[in-house]
Short mmCIF file of C-alpha atoms in Angstrom, two decimals:
data_model
loop_
_atom_site.label_atom_id
_atom_site.label_comp_id
_atom_site.label_asym_id
_atom_site.label_seq_id
_atom_site.Cartn_x
_atom_site.Cartn_y
_atom_site.Cartn_z
CA MET A 1 14.70 6.62 -6.09
CA LYS A 2 18.67 5.88 -5.93
CA ILE A 3 21.04 4.81 -3.64
CA LYS A 4 22.85 7.27 -1.21
CA SER A 5 26.15 5.56 -0.03
CA LEU A 6 29.92 6.58 0.39
CA VAL A 7 30.38 5.46 -3.00
CA MET A 8 27.58 6.86 -5.49
CA LEU A 9 26.51 3.93 -7.60
CA GLY A 10 24.60 4.21 -10.86
CA ALA A 11 21.20 5.72 -11.46
CA LEU A 12 18.26 3.68 -10.32
CA SER A 13 14.62 4.17 -11.59
CA LEU A 14 12.31 5.00 -9.26
CA LEU A 15 9.59 6.46 -10.72
CA PHE A 16 6.49 8.96 -9.50
CA SER A 17 4.09 10.80 -11.66
CA CYS A 18 1.90 13.53 -11.22
CA GLN A 19 -1.55 12.29 -13.06
CA ASN A 20 -4.54 14.16 -14.76
CA GLU A 21 -8.11 13.75 -13.86
CA GLN A 22 -8.20 10.11 -15.68
CA PRO A 23 -9.98 7.37 -13.78
CA ILE A 24 -7.90 4.50 -12.43
CA ALA A 25 -9.58 2.28 -14.75
CA ASP A 26 -8.45 3.97 -17.28
CA GLN A 27 -4.82 3.43 -16.46
CA LYS A 28 -4.68 0.08 -17.09
CA GLU A 29 -5.70 0.90 -21.00
CA THR A 30 -3.31 3.93 -21.35
CA LEU A 31 -0.97 3.50 -24.63
CA GLU A 32 1.51 6.06 -25.50
CA GLN A 33 3.68 4.16 -27.74
CA GLU A 34 5.70 7.21 -29.26
CA LEU A 35 6.62 10.16 -26.95
CA GLU A 36 9.31 12.83 -28.27
CA ILE A 37 11.29 14.94 -25.76
CA THR A 38 10.45 18.65 -27.73
CA PRO A 39 11.61 21.89 -26.07
CA LYS A 40 8.58 22.47 -24.98
CA ILE A 41 8.05 19.11 -23.01
CA LEU A 42 11.42 20.51 -21.29
CA SER A 43 10.04 23.58 -20.69
CA GLN A 44 6.73 22.04 -19.12
CA ILE A 45 9.03 19.97 -16.80
CA GLU A 46 10.75 23.09 -15.69
CA ALA A 47 7.73 24.84 -14.87
CA LEU A 48 6.61 22.30 -12.45
CA SER A 49 9.99 22.28 -10.55
CA LEU A 50 11.22 18.85 -12.13
CA ASN A 51 14.67 19.03 -13.65
CA PRO A 52 14.53 19.34 -17.03
CA GLU A 53 17.97 17.42 -17.58
CA ASP A 54 18.56 14.10 -18.52
CA VAL A 55 14.71 13.32 -19.28
CA GLU A 56 14.25 9.94 -21.16
CA THR A 57 11.48 7.67 -22.23
CA ILE A 58 10.15 4.40 -20.44
CA THR A 59 7.95 1.82 -21.40
CA THR A 60 6.50 -0.63 -18.74
CA THR A 61 4.64 -3.58 -18.87
CA PHE A 62 2.18 -3.92 -16.23
CA PRO A 63 0.83 -7.54 -14.60
CA ASP A 64 -2.59 -7.21 -16.74
CA GLY A 65 -0.53 -7.12 -20.05
CA SER A 66 -0.91 -2.92 -20.77
CA THR A 67 2.09 -1.40 -21.93
CA ARG A 68 2.75 2.31 -21.41
CA THR A 69 5.37 4.93 -22.69
CA SER A 70 6.41 8.04 -20.28
CA LEU A 71 8.60 10.63 -19.57
CA LEU A 72 11.38 9.60 -17.15
CA ILE A 73 12.40 12.61 -15.28
CA GLU A 74 14.97 12.88 -12.27
CA GLY A 75 15.98 9.05 -12.86
CA ASP A 76 12.61 8.47 -10.53
CA ILE A 77 9.31 10.39 -11.98
CA ALA A 78 7.37 8.84 -14.46
CA ILE A 79 4.70 11.06 -16.33
CA SER A 80 2.97 11.13 -20.04
CA ALA A 81 2.74 14.16 -22.03
CA ALA A 82 -0.86 14.51 -21.42
CA GLU A 83 -0.30 14.57 -17.87
CA LEU A 84 2.25 17.15 -18.23
CA GLU A 85 -0.47 19.29 -19.88
CA SER A 86 -2.99 18.47 -17.01
CA ILE A 87 -1.24 19.73 -14.10
CA ARG A 88 -1.28 23.31 -12.32
CA PRO A 89 1.56 24.63 -11.15
CA VAL A 90 1.84 26.84 -8.24
CA ASP A 91 4.42 29.31 -6.59
CA ILE A 92 6.18 28.02 -3.60
CA SER A 93 9.62 28.55 -1.52
CA ASN A 94 9.74 25.80 0.61
CA LYS A 95 11.22 22.56 1.17
CA GLN A 96 8.63 19.54 2.01
CA TYR A 97 5.83 19.32 -0.68
CA ARG A 98 2.62 17.43 -1.83
CA THR A 99 1.14 17.07 -5.07
CA TYR A 100 -2.37 19.05 -5.82
CA ASN A 101 -3.86 15.47 -6.31
CA LEU A 102 -4.35 13.54 -3.28
CA VAL A 103 -6.54 10.74 -2.33
CA THR A 104 -10.37 11.08 -1.16
CA SER A 105 -10.48 10.07 2.49
CA PRO A 106 -11.56 8.32 4.47
CA ARG A 107 -11.57 5.23 2.99
CA VAL A 108 -10.01 1.46 2.61
CA ILE A 109 -6.97 1.36 0.22
CA GLU A 110 -6.82 -1.82 -1.14
CA VAL A 111 -3.43 -2.78 -1.64
CA ILE A 112 -2.20 -6.08 -3.70
CA GLY A 113 1.09 -7.62 -3.74
CA TYR A 114 1.31 -9.55 -7.03
CA THR A 115 1.67 -13.33 -6.29
CA GLY A 116 1.29 -14.65 -10.23
CA LEU A 117 3.50 -15.50 -12.77
CA GLY A 118 3.05 -13.06 -15.62
CA PHE A 119 6.27 -11.69 -17.17
CA ASN A 120 7.95 -12.83 -13.93
CA GLN A 121 6.39 -9.96 -11.98
CA ASN A 122 5.62 -11.70 -8.82
CA LEU A 123 7.23 -10.71 -5.79
CA THR A 124 9.72 -12.34 -4.05
CA ALA A 125 9.17 -13.71 -0.33
CA LEU A 126 11.75 -10.86 0.72
CA GLN A 127 9.49 -7.99 -1.10
CA GLN A 128 6.43 -9.71 0.16
CA ASP A 129 7.87 -9.08 4.12
CA ALA A 130 9.15 -5.94 3.05
CA LEU A 131 5.30 -4.71 1.42
CA THR A 132 4.09 -5.96 5.22
CA GLU A 133 5.99 -3.94 7.03
CA ALA A 134 5.42 -0.88 4.62
CA VAL A 135 1.61 -1.44 4.73
CA ALA A 136 1.96 -1.66 8.77
CA ASN A 137 3.88 1.69 9.03
CA TYR A 138 0.88 3.32 6.86
CA ASN A 139 -1.93 1.50 9.49
CA ASP A 140 -0.25 2.38 12.35
CA LEU A 141 -0.35 6.00 11.88
CA ASN A 142 -3.36 8.42 12.56
CA LEU A 143 -5.12 8.63 8.99
CA GLY A 144 -8.40 8.79 7.85
CA LEU A 145 -6.91 5.91 4.99
CA SER A 146 -6.65 2.26 6.05
CA PHE A 147 -4.86 -0.03 3.87
CA ASN A 148 -5.91 -3.73 3.38
CA LEU A 149 -3.15 -5.74 1.92
CA THR A 150 -3.64 -8.99 0.28
CA PHE A 151 -0.99 -11.67 -1.88
CA THR A 152 -2.94 -12.84 -5.10
CA ASN A 153 -2.79 -12.69 -8.71
CA ASP A 154 -6.19 -11.29 -8.95
CA LEU A 155 -6.18 -7.65 -9.66
CA THR A 156 -9.94 -6.82 -9.42
CA ASN A 157 -10.83 -4.28 -7.09
CA ALA A 158 -7.44 -3.53 -6.39
CA ASP A 159 -6.55 0.48 -5.26
CA ILE A 160 -2.43 -0.24 -5.55
CA ILE A 161 -0.88 -3.01 -7.23
CA VAL A 162 2.56 -3.74 -6.09
CA PHE A 163 4.62 -6.21 -8.59
CA GLN A 164 8.34 -6.64 -9.55
CA ASN A 165 10.23 -5.46 -12.50
CA PRO A 166 12.73 -8.17 -13.16
CA ASN A 167 15.07 -5.66 -14.87
CA GLY A 168 18.03 -6.07 -12.17
CA ALA A 169 18.08 -2.62 -11.24
CA ALA A 170 17.62 -1.38 -7.54
CA GLY A 171 14.55 1.23 -6.35
CA GLY A 172 11.07 1.48 -7.48
CA VAL A 173 8.70 3.04 -9.82
CA ALA A 174 5.33 4.92 -8.60
CA GLY A 175 2.97 7.64 -9.46
CA PHE A 176 0.69 10.45 -8.03
CA PRO A 177 -3.16 10.04 -7.53
CA SER A 178 -5.87 10.71 -9.90
CA ALA A 179 -9.29 11.17 -9.50
CA GLY A 180 -9.09 10.98 -5.82
CA ASN A 181 -7.87 7.47 -6.31
CA PRO A 182 -4.19 6.44 -5.64
CA TYR A 183 -1.60 5.69 -8.59
CA LEU A 184 -2.58 2.08 -9.48
CA TYR A 185 0.82 0.56 -10.20
CA VAL A 186 3.93 0.07 -7.71
CA GLN A 187 6.87 -1.22 -9.56
CA ILE A 188 9.34 -2.34 -7.13
CA TYR A 189 12.76 -3.60 -9.35
CA SER A 190 14.40 -7.22 -8.83
CA GLY A 191 17.85 -5.55 -7.90
CA MET A 192 16.23 -5.18 -4.47
CA GLU A 193 16.64 -8.91 -3.82
CA ASN A 194 20.27 -7.95 -2.87
CA TYR A 195 19.66 -5.33 -0.03
CA SER A 196 18.41 -5.98 3.54
CA LEU A 197 14.29 -6.37 4.64
CA GLU A 198 14.85 -2.60 6.52
CA VAL A 199 16.00 -1.27 2.72
CA ASN A 200 13.19 -3.04 0.88
CA THR A 201 10.79 -1.81 3.42
CA HIS A 202 11.97 2.12 3.03
CA VAL A 203 11.71 1.36 -0.70
CA MET A 204 7.94 0.10 -0.44
CA THR A 205 7.10 2.92 2.27
CA HIS A 206 8.39 5.30 0.19
CA GLU A 207 6.58 4.07 -3.26
CA ILE A 208 3.49 4.28 -1.46
CA GLY A 209 3.85 8.06 -0.54
CA HIS A 210 4.27 8.64 -3.96
CA THR A 211 0.80 7.19 -5.15
CA LEU A 212 -0.78 9.18 -1.97
CA GLY A 213 0.23 12.34 -3.44
CA LEU A 214 3.76 13.07 -1.62
CA ARG A 215 6.89 14.14 -3.46
CA HIS A 216 10.43 13.94 -2.35
CA THR A 217 11.02 15.98 0.45
CA ASP A 218 14.75 17.03 -0.90
CA TRP A 219 13.25 17.51 -4.91
CA PHE A 220 14.06 21.15 -4.84
CA THR A 221 17.95 20.09 -4.79
CA ARG A 222 18.17 16.50 -4.38
CA GLN A 223 20.64 16.87 -1.76
CA SER A 224 20.24 13.27 -0.55
CA CYS A 225 21.99 11.86 -3.93
CA GLY A 226 24.98 13.70 -3.16
CA ARG A 227 25.00 15.88 -6.67
CA PRO A 228 22.52 18.92 -6.00
CA SER A 229 20.19 19.73 -9.02
CA PHE A 230 20.63 23.13 -9.72
CA GLY A 231 18.16 23.18 -12.50
CA GLU A 232 15.15 23.19 -10.55
CA LEU A 233 16.06 26.29 -8.69
CA ALA A 234 15.12 29.00 -12.10
CA ASN A 235 11.64 28.32 -11.26
CA PRO A 236 10.33 27.19 -8.26
CA SER A 237 6.45 26.11 -8.91
CA GLY A 238 4.38 23.14 -8.99
CA ALA A 239 4.62 22.03 -5.55
CA VAL A 240 2.68 22.79 -2.46
CA HIS A 241 4.69 23.02 1.13
CA ILE A 242 3.02 21.09 3.77
CA PRO A 243 2.60 22.93 7.07
CA GLY A 244 4.39 21.78 9.95
CA THR A 245 7.42 20.15 8.03
CA PRO A 246 11.01 21.63 8.22
CA TYR A 247 12.37 24.23 5.77
CA ARG A 248 15.88 22.61 6.02
CA LEU A 249 16.82 19.10 4.74
CA ASP A 250 14.98 16.25 6.37
CA PRO A 251 17.84 13.45 6.96
CA ASN A 252 15.31 11.37 8.40
CA SER A 253 12.58 11.33 5.98
CA VAL A 254 11.63 7.99 4.03
CA MET A 255 10.90 10.53 1.03
CA LEU A 256 14.24 11.85 0.08
CA SER A 257 15.25 11.32 -3.36
CA CYS A 258 18.03 8.68 -2.73
CA PHE A 259 17.76 5.70 0.10
CA GLY A 260 21.23 4.45 1.36
CA LEU A 261 21.98 1.17 3.21
CA ASP A 262 21.30 1.68 6.54
CA GLU A 263 17.57 2.55 6.09
CA THR A 264 15.62 1.27 9.03
CA GLY A 265 12.18 1.15 6.65
CA GLU A 266 10.27 3.74 9.28
CA PHE A 267 8.69 6.96 8.98
CA GLY A 268 11.04 10.07 10.02
CA ARG A 269 8.98 12.54 12.45
CA TYR A 270 7.88 14.50 9.91
CA ASP A 271 6.51 12.20 7.22
CA ILE A 272 4.17 11.44 9.93
CA VAL A 273 3.33 15.15 10.54
CA ALA A 274 2.54 15.38 6.56
CA LEU A 275 0.62 12.78 6.49
CA GLU A 276 -1.55 13.29 9.14
CA TYR A 277 -1.85 16.72 7.86
CA LEU A 278 -2.85 15.25 4.88
CA TYR A 279 -5.21 12.78 5.58
#
């Protein structure tokens, strides 16, 4: 996710990735220390309606000490080369989308707000308040999923682990579901400490949306970022339209690519339609 405002700020990394059928437990152990951006990889990215421009690599250390190197796409999507191979494209022509990978429902999702001190990744008081409100956003919906939030450094039995990345940027990082489970890790960049509770809640809610399989509502143009991404128009495939959501840009969606300084932290109308359709 990036900031949208009257003056566009620098790129802010919020990542989400389309996962393969790898069990959640194995996500902690995945190590990909060498990842070369080849023409084939760029072609695969474009075939999934992801922008092949400005692709780079990013290496992340998680609270359990594991490290993973992934492709960074569109400034906010993290995906490994193996995951890229596993995603099935599909023809689409509309604006609001999910991935093929969803979370098994009904079930209780155990969310851990990390408060350990390892790698300076503990959530601040502001981030804890924002995560509390974000989880409440989901629990207020009529879903087959319910969310149980605990603040702890015990990662046992966690379905989603939310922790701070101390790199000073703003935004966050998340991924898509795998094998019926939500993506395990949500990173919140430490620069979010400079923003309001409502903006932090927006980012937390957005990131959790990715872990459940939601894509950006404006992925087709990234219009919310103020600079259309025409590279995605050439091959519209790899996303699934959610019935009941609009074909136009939805300026109220919590799943827009970029966020502003006046966010409320609440779902837009069609975010609720999308989630209640899926779950």
